[in-house]
Amino acid sequence: MAVEDLTVKGLAGGRLAKSVQDAGWGGFLQMLAYKAESAGRKLCAVDPRGTSQTCVCGAKVPKRLADREHVCTACGWMASRDHVSAQVILERARTVPSSANVGEVRPCLA
């Protein structure tokens, strides 16, 4: 399981303030970590930088915030921006060592 390692305090002060606070992002992550641990799974927090500007193939695909579709000129993959970002986050989580700890949300490092 993978999530972006977001700074909730930073998000709460910006444009997304109300939605971040309403969602209780920190509480959600704690619950997700607990559920992952009880299921014997890892919850990895990965670097959020560039997840929407990168293709799963590794190519950089610059987009404006208004651009909702991802079209990679390197591999030709076309999908929604959010779907590609989720795939990039998952791929980043897969590159961490398998001996990573479970129980709290943090980068999965040995």
Short mmCIF file of C-alpha atoms in Angstrom, two decimals:
data_model
loop_
_atom_site.label_atom_id
_atom_site.label_comp_id
_atom_site.label_asym_id
_atom_site.label_seq_id
_atom_site.Cartn_x
_atom_site.Cartn_y
_atom_site.Cartn_z
CA MET A 1 0.00 0.00 0.00
CA ALA A 2 1.33 3.40 -0.85
CA VAL A 3 0.49 7.03 -0.12
CA GLU A 4 2.21 10.30 -0.85
CA ASP A 5 4.27 11.63 2.04
CA LEU A 6 2.31 14.88 2.20
CA THR A 7 2.90 17.62 4.75
CA VAL A 8 -0.61 17.98 6.13
CA LYS A 9 0.21 21.26 7.88
CA GLY A 10 1.36 22.71 4.56
CA LEU A 11 -1.80 21.58 2.80
CA ALA A 12 -4.05 22.91 5.55
CA GLY A 13 -2.72 26.43 5.06
CA GLY A 14 -3.31 26.59 1.31
CA ARG A 15 -6.14 26.37 -1.19
CA LEU A 16 -7.12 22.91 0.01
CA ALA A 17 -7.39 23.93 3.67
CA LYS A 18 -11.05 23.12 4.20
CA SER A 19 -11.01 19.82 2.32
CA VAL A 20 -7.84 18.63 4.08
CA GLN A 21 -9.24 19.46 7.50
CA ASP A 22 -12.66 17.99 6.66
CA ALA A 23 -11.08 14.78 5.47
CA GLY A 24 -9.02 14.37 8.63
CA TRP A 25 -6.05 13.28 6.51
CA GLY A 26 -3.77 12.56 9.48
CA GLY A 27 -6.39 10.41 11.18
CA PHE A 28 -7.08 8.58 7.94
CA LEU A 29 -3.38 7.75 7.53
CA GLN A 30 -3.17 6.43 11.10
CA MET A 31 -6.18 4.19 10.50
CA LEU A 32 -4.76 3.00 7.18
CA ALA A 33 -1.41 2.18 8.84
CA TYR A 34 -3.22 0.24 11.57
CA LYS A 35 -5.25 -1.74 9.04
CA ALA A 36 -2.16 -2.44 6.93
CA GLU A 37 -0.27 -3.75 9.95
CA SER A 38 -3.17 -5.95 11.08
CA ALA A 39 -3.30 -7.44 7.57
CA GLY A 40 0.47 -8.01 7.53
CA ARG A 41 1.01 -5.38 4.84
CA LYS A 42 3.33 -2.42 4.53
CA LEU A 43 2.15 1.16 4.16
CA CYS A 44 4.79 3.21 2.40
CA ALA A 45 4.87 6.99 2.21
CA VAL A 46 6.68 8.07 -0.95
CA ASP A 47 8.05 11.40 -2.14
CA PRO A 48 5.13 13.29 -3.71
CA ARG A 49 7.28 15.47 -5.96
CA GLY A 50 6.56 14.98 -9.63
CA THR A 51 3.98 12.21 -9.36
CA SER A 52 1.63 14.01 -11.73
CA GLN A 53 4.43 15.05 -14.11
CA THR A 54 6.03 11.62 -14.52
CA CYS A 55 4.98 8.59 -16.55
CA VAL A 56 5.28 5.06 -15.19
CA CYS A 57 7.93 4.48 -17.89
CA GLY A 58 10.01 7.19 -16.17
CA ALA A 59 9.62 9.91 -18.78
CA LYS A 60 8.77 13.45 -17.70
CA VAL A 61 5.39 14.59 -19.04
CA PRO A 62 4.85 18.26 -18.12
CA LYS A 63 1.22 19.23 -17.57
CA ARG A 64 -0.69 22.27 -16.41
CA LEU A 65 -3.08 21.75 -13.50
CA ALA A 66 -5.96 22.08 -15.96
CA ASP A 67 -4.64 19.16 -18.05
CA ARG A 68 -6.58 16.12 -16.84
CA GLU A 69 -5.30 13.60 -19.39
CA HIS A 70 -1.83 12.07 -19.44
CA VAL A 71 -0.30 11.34 -22.84
CA CYS A 72 3.30 10.11 -22.74
CA THR A 73 5.34 10.94 -25.83
CA ALA A 74 7.96 8.33 -24.83
CA CYS A 75 5.78 5.22 -24.45
CA GLY A 76 2.40 6.39 -25.77
CA TRP A 77 0.45 5.58 -22.60
CA MET A 78 -2.81 7.54 -22.33
CA ALA A 79 -4.81 7.67 -19.11
CA SER A 80 -6.29 10.12 -16.64
CA ARG A 81 -3.76 12.24 -14.78
CA ASP A 82 -4.91 10.84 -11.41
CA HIS A 83 -4.65 7.23 -12.57
CA VAL A 84 -1.09 7.74 -13.78
CA SER A 85 -0.12 9.51 -10.55
CA ALA A 86 -1.47 6.57 -8.53
CA GLN A 87 0.57 4.16 -10.66
CA VAL A 88 3.73 6.27 -10.16
CA ILE A 89 3.17 6.32 -6.38
CA LEU A 90 2.73 2.54 -6.33
CA GLU A 91 5.85 2.03 -8.45
CA ARG A 92 7.89 4.22 -6.11
CA ALA A 93 6.67 2.17 -3.15
CA ARG A 94 7.70 -1.05 -4.89
CA THR A 95 11.30 0.13 -5.13
CA VAL A 96 11.82 0.20 -1.36
CA PRO A 97 13.49 -2.69 0.52
CA SER A 98 11.19 -5.55 1.54
CA SER A 99 12.36 -5.39 5.17
CA ALA A 100 10.53 -2.11 5.73
CA ASN A 101 8.63 -1.60 8.96
CA VAL A 102 4.87 -1.43 9.33
CA GLY A 103 2.82 0.41 11.91
CA GLU A 104 3.19 4.06 11.18
CA VAL A 105 3.18 6.09 8.00
CA ARG A 106 6.76 6.82 7.03
CA PRO A 107 9.05 6.23 4.12
CA CYS A 108 9.64 2.50 3.77
CA LEU A 109 13.35 2.38 4.43
CA ALA A 110 15.38 -0.46 5.92
#
